[in-house]
Amino acid sequence: MSMQKGAISAKKNSGSDDVVNSSVFKLAWPIFVQALLSMLLGYIDTLMLSGYDQTAVGAIGNANQILGFLTLAFTIISSASGVVVAQYLGAGKKDKINQIYTVCVAFNLALSLIVSGIVYVGSDGLMKLLNTPEAMMPDARSYMRIVGGFIFTQAVLDTMSRIFQSNGRTEFGMIISLGMNILNVCGNYLFLYGPLKSLGLGASGVAVSTTFSRIAGLCAAFVFFSAFIDGHISVKYLRPFPKDILKTLLRLGIPTAGENISYNISQLFVTGFVNTLGIAAINTKIYANILISFAYLYSVSVAMATTIIVGHAVGAGDYDFAYKRVNKTMRSALIVSVCIACINFLISPVTLGLFTRNSATPEMGAQIVALGRSIFFVAIFLEFGRTSNLVIINSLKASGDVIFPTYLGIAAMWSCTVVGGYILGIVCGFGLVGIWIAMAADEIIRGIVVAIRWKRGTWRGRRVVQENA
C-alpha cells in the first residue's frame, strides 16, 4: 500500500520535477524570443503605416500609449497566477489547480471586458487627455475602438502565457507570438499595400489586422492548453466561488500591478525632464533604449525562467534548492548582461552612427554619438544593479515575498530616479548623463538591498500553498 502511494505521489510530482531540474537556458530562450516578438508586434503597425500615412502613425502612437497604460490593470492577476500555479504544481496539490486556472482567466476576462467597454465608449475623451491633434482624431478613434474594444483578448492571452510558463512550457508563448506577428504583417500588407488597399481603411485596417492576430493567438492558446496542459478551465469550478484563491491572487497581484503603474508614471516624469534638454538628448534616449533593450530582454528572460523553477521548488518546500539556483543564475546572468553592456559601449560609435547618418546636421549626429557613448558607459554599472533586481526580486515574489520588494521599488524609483534625476540632470546641469546616473543608483541600491534580503532568508516560509492547503 505504501509503495502504491509512493508511486502516485511520484506521478503527481513528475511534471514539477521536470521543471525544477530544467536548465534556466531551456526555459529562458523561448521567453526571450517571445518578449522580442511581443515588442516587435507593438512596432509593426507603426512601421508599416509610416510609408502609408504619417498622420495615422501619430494617431496610432497616441492610441497605443493609452492602451499600454490600461493593460497594466491586467497584470494584477496574470503576474500572481504565475506564482500561485508554480507553487501549487511544485507542492503536487493538483486538486485546486483547475480552480486556480479558471479564476485567473475568469477574473481577467471580466476586468478586461469592463476596460474594453470604457475604451470603446470613451475613446474621444481619452485621446483628448493626451492633447491629440484634431487631424489625428479620426484615425486614433477608429484604432482605439477596434483594438481597445477587443483588448480582453490580450488580457486572457497574457494569463494563458503565464500558465504555460508556470508549467514549464515556455515554448508555447513563443510559437503563439511568432504566429501573431506573421498574421499581423500579412494583414497590414493586405489593408495598406495589397488587394484591400482600395477600401481605404488605413488605421482601421491595421486595427482589424492587429485584433484578428490576437484572436487567432488566443484560440491557439486554448488549443495548446487543452492538448498539453494537465488541467481544465470551466465555469463549474467557480461553483461555489473559490474566494480563498481570488484573495491570494489579489494579495500577490495588486502590489505588483501598483509597482508597474508607479514605474510607468515615474517614467513620464523622466521623459518630461529629458524633453527640456533638447532634441539631441531626446533622440539619444530613444536610440539608447532601443540598443540597451537587448541586454534588458536577456535579463528579464533569465529572471522569469528562474522564477518558474523557484516557484516549483518553494511550493515543494525545498528552500535550499531555490536559494542555490538563484545564486547560480545570478552569477551567469551578471556576466552575460554586463558583457552585452560593455559591447554596447565599445561599438556605440558604429551603432549610434546608423541612427544618425541621415541627421539634418553633422553636428547633431556627432552630439548624439558622443552623448550616447557616455550613456552606454553608465549603463555598464546600471546593468549590475538591474540584473540583480530582475533575478532576485522576481524570485522573492515567486516565493511569496511580495510586499517588501514592491515598497522598496516604489521608494527607490521616486527618490533616486525621479528626484535624483531632476537634481543631477536639471539642477546640477549634467543633463541626460545625470539622469542615467540617477537610474543606475536606483538599480544598484535596490540590487544590494534585495541581495542582502535573499541571503538572510527572510523569504523562507512565505509560500502561498500553506494559506489554502
PDB file of C-alpha atoms in Angstrom, residues 310 314 319 322-327 392 395-396 399 449-460:
ATOM      1  CA  VAL A 310      11.872  28.872  -7.718  1.00  0.00           C
ATOM      2  CA  VAL A 314       9.265  26.708  -2.879  1.00  0.00           C
ATOM      3  CA  TYR A 319      14.068  26.386   0.005  1.00  0.00           C
ATOM      4  CA  ALA A 322      15.711  27.668  -4.602  1.00  0.00           C
ATOM      5  CA  TYR A 323      18.425  29.624  -2.800  1.00  0.00           C
ATOM      6  CA  LYS A 324      21.264  27.887  -4.624  1.00  0.00           C
ATOM      7  CA  ARG A 325      19.536  28.100  -8.008  1.00  0.00           C
ATOM      8  CA  VAL A 326      19.069  31.872  -7.743  1.00  0.00           C
ATOM      9  CA  ASN A 327      22.702  32.370  -6.700  1.00  0.00           C
ATOM     10  CA  ILE A 392      16.285  38.354  -7.068  1.00  0.00           C
ATOM     11  CA  SER A 395      12.471  35.210  -7.156  1.00  0.00           C
ATOM     12  CA  LEU A 396      11.328  36.879  -3.931  1.00  0.00           C
ATOM     13  CA  SER A 399       8.472  32.608  -3.132  1.00  0.00           C
ATOM     14  CA  VAL A 449      19.225  45.565  -0.516  1.00  0.00           C
ATOM     15  CA  VAL A 450      17.433  42.605  -2.108  1.00  0.00           C
ATOM     16  CA  ALA A 451      20.678  40.607  -2.290  1.00  0.00           C
ATOM     17  CA  ILE A 452      21.018  41.009   1.491  1.00  0.00           C
ATOM     18  CA  ARG A 453      17.375  40.009   1.995  1.00  0.00           C
ATOM     19  CA  TRP A 454      17.820  36.931  -0.194  1.00  0.00           C
ATOM     20  CA  LYS A 455      20.955  35.884   1.706  1.00  0.00           C
ATOM     21  CA  ARG A 456      19.262  36.342   5.106  1.00  0.00           C
ATOM     22  CA  GLY A 457      16.417  34.060   4.032  1.00  0.00           C
ATOM     23  CA  THR A 458      13.578  36.322   5.153  1.00  0.00           C
ATOM     24  CA  TRP A 459      11.563  34.972   2.218  1.00  0.00           C
ATOM     25  CA  ARG A 460      11.615  31.398   3.508  1.00  0.00           C
TER      26      ARG A 460
END
